[in-house]
Coordinates of C-alpha atoms in Angstrom, one line a residue:
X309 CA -4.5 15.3 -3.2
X310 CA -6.9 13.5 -0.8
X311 CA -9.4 14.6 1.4
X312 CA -11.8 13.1 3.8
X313 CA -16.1 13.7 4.5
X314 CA -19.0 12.4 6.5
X315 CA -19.8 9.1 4.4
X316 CA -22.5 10.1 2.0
X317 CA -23.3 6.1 1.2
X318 CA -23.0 2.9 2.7
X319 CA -19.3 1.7 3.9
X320 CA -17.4 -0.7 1.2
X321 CA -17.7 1.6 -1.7
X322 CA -15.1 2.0 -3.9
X323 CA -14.6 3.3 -7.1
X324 CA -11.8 4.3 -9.5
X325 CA -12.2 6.8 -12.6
X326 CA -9.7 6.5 -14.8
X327 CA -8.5 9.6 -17.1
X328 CA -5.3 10.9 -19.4
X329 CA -2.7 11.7 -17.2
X330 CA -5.3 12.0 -13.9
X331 CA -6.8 9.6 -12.2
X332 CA -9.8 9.8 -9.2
X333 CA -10.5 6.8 -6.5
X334 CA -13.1 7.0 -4.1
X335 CA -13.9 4.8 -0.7
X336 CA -16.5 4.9 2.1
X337 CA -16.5 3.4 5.6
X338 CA -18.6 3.4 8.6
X339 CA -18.6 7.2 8.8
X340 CA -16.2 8.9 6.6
X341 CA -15.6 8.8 2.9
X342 CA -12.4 9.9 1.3
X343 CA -11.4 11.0 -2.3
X344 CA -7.4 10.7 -3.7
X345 CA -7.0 12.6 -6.7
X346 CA -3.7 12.2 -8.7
X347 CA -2.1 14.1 -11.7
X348 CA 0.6 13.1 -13.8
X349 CA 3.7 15.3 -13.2
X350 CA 5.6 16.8 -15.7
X351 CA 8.4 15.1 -15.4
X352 CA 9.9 12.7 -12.6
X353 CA 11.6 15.0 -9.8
X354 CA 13.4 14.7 -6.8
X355 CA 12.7 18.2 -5.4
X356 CA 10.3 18.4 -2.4
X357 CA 7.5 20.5 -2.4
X358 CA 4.9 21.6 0.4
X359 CA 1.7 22.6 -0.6
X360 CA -1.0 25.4 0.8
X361 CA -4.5 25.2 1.8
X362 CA -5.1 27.0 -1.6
X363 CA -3.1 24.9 -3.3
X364 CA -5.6 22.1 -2.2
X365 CA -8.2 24.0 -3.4
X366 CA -7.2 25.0 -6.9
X367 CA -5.9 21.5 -7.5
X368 CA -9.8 20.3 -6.2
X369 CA -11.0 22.8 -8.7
X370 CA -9.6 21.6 -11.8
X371 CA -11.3 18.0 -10.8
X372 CA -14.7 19.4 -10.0
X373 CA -16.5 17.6 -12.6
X374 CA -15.2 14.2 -12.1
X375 CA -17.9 11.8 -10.6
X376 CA -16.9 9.5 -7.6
X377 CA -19.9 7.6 -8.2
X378 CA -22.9 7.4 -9.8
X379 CA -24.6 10.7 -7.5
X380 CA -21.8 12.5 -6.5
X381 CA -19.0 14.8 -8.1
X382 CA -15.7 16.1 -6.5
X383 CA -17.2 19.2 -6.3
X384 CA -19.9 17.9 -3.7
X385 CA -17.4 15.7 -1.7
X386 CA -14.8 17.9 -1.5
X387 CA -17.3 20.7 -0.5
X388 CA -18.1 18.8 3.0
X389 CA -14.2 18.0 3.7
X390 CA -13.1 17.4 7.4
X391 CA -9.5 16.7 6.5
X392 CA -7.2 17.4 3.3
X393 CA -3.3 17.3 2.3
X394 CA -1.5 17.2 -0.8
X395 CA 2.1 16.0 -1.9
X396 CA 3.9 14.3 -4.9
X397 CA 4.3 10.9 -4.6
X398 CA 7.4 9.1 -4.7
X399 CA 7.9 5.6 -6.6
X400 CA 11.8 3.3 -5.2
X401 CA 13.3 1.3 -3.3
X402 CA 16.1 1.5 -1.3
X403 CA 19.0 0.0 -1.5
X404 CA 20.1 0.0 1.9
X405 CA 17.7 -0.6 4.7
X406 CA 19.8 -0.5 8.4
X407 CA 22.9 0.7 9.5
X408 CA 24.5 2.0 12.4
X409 CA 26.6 -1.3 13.9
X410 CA 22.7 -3.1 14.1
X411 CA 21.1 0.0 16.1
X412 CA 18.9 1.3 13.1
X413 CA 16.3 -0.7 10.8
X414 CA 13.5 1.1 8.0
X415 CA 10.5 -0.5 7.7
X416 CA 7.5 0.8 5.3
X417 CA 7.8 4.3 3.5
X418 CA 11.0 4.9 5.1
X419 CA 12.4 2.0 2.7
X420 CA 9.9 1.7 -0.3
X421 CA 8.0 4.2 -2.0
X422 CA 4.6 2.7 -3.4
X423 CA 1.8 5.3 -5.1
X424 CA -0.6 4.5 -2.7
X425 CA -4.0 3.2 -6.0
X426 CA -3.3 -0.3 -5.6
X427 CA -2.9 0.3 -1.3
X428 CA 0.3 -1.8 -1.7
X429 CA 2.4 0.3 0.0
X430 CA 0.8 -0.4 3.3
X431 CA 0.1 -4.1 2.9
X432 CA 3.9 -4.2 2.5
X433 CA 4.5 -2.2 5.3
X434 CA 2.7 -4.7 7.5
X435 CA 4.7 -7.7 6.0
X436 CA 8.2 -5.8 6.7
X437 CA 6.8 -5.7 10.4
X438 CA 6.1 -9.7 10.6
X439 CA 9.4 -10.1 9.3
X440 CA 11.5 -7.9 11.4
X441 CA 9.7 -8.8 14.3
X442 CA 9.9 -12.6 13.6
X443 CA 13.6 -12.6 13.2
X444 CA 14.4 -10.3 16.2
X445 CA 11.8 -13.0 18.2
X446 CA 13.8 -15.7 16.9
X447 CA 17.1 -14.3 18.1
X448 CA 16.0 -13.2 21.6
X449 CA 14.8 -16.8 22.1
X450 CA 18.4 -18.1 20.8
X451 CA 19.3 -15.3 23.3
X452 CA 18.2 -16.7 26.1
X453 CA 18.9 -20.6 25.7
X454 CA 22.8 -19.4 25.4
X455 CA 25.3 -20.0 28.0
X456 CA 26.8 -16.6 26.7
X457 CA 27.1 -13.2 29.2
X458 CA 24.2 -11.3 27.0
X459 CA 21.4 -13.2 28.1
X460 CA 18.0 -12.0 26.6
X461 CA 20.1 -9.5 25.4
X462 CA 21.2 -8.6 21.6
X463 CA 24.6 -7.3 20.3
X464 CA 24.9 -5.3 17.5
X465 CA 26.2 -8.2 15.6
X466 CA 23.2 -10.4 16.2
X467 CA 21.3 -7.4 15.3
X468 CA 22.7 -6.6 11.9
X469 CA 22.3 -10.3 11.3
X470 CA 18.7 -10.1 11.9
X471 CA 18.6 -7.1 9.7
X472 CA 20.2 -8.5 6.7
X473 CA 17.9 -11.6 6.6
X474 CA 15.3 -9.0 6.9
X475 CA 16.4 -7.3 4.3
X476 CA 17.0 -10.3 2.1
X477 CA 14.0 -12.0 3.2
X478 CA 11.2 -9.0 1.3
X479 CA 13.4 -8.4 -1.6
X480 CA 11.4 -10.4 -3.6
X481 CA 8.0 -10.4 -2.8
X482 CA 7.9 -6.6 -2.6
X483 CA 10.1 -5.9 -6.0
X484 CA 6.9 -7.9 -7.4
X485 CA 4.7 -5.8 -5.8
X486 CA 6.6 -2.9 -6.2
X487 CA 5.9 -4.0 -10.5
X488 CA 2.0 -4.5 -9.7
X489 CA 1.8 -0.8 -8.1
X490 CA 3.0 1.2 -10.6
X491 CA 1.4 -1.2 -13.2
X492 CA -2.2 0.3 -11.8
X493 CA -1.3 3.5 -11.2
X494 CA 0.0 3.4 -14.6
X495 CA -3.5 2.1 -15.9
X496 CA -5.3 4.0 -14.0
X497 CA -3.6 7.4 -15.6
X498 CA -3.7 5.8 -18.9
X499 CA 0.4 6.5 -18.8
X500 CA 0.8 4.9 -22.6
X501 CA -1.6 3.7 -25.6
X502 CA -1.6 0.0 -23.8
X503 CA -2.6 1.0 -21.0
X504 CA -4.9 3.2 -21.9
X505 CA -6.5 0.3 -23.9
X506 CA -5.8 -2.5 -21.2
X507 CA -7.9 0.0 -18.7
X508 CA -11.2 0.9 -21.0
X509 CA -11.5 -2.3 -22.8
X510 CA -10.0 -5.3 -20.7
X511 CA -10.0 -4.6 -16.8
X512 CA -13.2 -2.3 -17.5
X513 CA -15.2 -6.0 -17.5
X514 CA -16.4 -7.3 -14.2
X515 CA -15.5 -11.1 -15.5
X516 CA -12.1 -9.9 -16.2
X517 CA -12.0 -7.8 -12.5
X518 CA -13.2 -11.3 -11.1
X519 CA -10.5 -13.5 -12.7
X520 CA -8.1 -11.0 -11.8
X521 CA -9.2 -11.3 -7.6
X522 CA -9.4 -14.7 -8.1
X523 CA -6.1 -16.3 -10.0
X524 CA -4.1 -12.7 -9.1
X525 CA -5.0 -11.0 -5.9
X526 CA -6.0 -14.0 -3.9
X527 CA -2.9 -16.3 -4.0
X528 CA -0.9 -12.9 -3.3
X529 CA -3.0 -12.7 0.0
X530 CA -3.2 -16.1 0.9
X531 CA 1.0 -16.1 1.2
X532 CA 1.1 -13.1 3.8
X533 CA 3.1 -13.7 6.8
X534 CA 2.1 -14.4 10.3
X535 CA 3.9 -13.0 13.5
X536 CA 5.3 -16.5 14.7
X537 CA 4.8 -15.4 18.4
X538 CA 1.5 -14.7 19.1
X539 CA -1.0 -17.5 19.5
X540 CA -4.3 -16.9 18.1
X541 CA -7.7 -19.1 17.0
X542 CA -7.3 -19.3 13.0
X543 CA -8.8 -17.0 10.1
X544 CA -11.8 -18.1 8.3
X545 CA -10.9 -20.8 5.3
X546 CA -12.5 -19.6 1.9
X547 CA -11.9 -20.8 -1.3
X548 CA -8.2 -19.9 -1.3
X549 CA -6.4 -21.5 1.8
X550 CA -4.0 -19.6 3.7
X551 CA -0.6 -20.8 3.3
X552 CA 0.6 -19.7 6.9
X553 CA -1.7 -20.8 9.2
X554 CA -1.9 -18.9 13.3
X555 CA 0.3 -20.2 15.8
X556 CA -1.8 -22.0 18.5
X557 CA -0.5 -21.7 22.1
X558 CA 0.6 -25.5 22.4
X559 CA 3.4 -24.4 19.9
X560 CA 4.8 -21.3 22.2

């Protein structure tokens, strides 16, 4: 369940509190604030359910008590809501990603299934966009130096091309991502006796939260993908360098 508020603190705020089976996170921007609460199922199911506005408020209810930081509870948050859902979550990948003689392609969601704690469901998104995108630029530009009757046109044979290189392309950067989501949603839920010990007594420490950005989180960054096609001044260096750096316009 999720729902969103007029920010009660400064923007950047984010907190996670773990719990058996649940699990609350909380984040603030310039003007709202939002809260995602999640509760083990049962067991795993592929049925789908919709939920009611009552539903949202009797699943807010049993969380009432749980802080989101060190002022607020649910209660209080969810109390000032603007917007609100609720679904079950879905954790896979699929197996197959276009069809249709090269006239259909999934990106996102529509391919993978991420629980959204670790927010690698959308960074992955974004990557299947650079890569799609990038391979049908490449072709149209192929397209268009040909001598054949398409011109800066694609057949469905180039197209299903450009889709299985897609395809073949994120396989393995997202099956490892795919691992590191349900890893913290995992920890955060306290899923097994590891985890629950890995979550209160290891990543609990800030020096341990600050080896993990640096050595983990930040190489995993520094490899995302660039759209090959648009020129642009570069990012910022830091202390880990970008391993794809913005084309310039000399190179178009």
């Amino acid at each position: 369940m999720w729902c969103s508020f007029p920010a009660p603190s400064g923007p950047g705020e984010s907190f996670e509190i773990p719990d058996r089976g649940r699990s609350v996170m909380y984040l603030t921007g310039k003007e709202r604030g939002w809260i995602m609460l999640y509760e083990k199922l049962p067991q795993p199911t592929r049925e789908r359910r919709t939920y009611t506005d009552e539903d949202v408020a009797a699943f807010a209810a049993r969380f009432a008590d749980y802080p989101v930081n060190a002022q607020l509870h649910v209660r209080d948050v969810f109390a000032r809501r603007l917007t609100w859902g609720m679904s079950d979550l879905g954790e896979g990948v699929a197996g197959r990603w276009s069809g249709a003689g090269g006239r259909i392609v999934l990106v996102g969601d529509a391919c993978h299934k991420f629980t959204p704690n670790a927010g690698l469901g959308l960074n992955n998104a974004i990557q299947d966009v650079v890569v799609l995108s990038n391979g049908l630029w490449r072709a149209l530009r192929e397209a268009e130096n040909s001598d054949g009757p398409s011109g800066n046109r694609l057949d469905g044979e180039t197209l299903s091309e450009v889709f299985r290189r897609y395809h073949a392309a994120r396989q393995e950067p997202l099956q490892k991502d795919y691992g590191r989501s349900a890893l913290v949603t995992r920890l955060q839920a306290w899923a097994t006796p590891l985890h629950y010990v890995l979550s209160r007594f290891v990543f609990s420490f800030a020096f341990v939260a600050k080896l993990v950005t640096r050595f983990a989180v930040s190489p995993l960054l520094s490899r995302g993908l660039v759209l090959d096609y648009v020129p642009s001044s570069d990012l910022p260096a830091g202390k880990v360098p970008w391993e794809h750096r913005m084309p310039s316009s000399s190179s178009q």
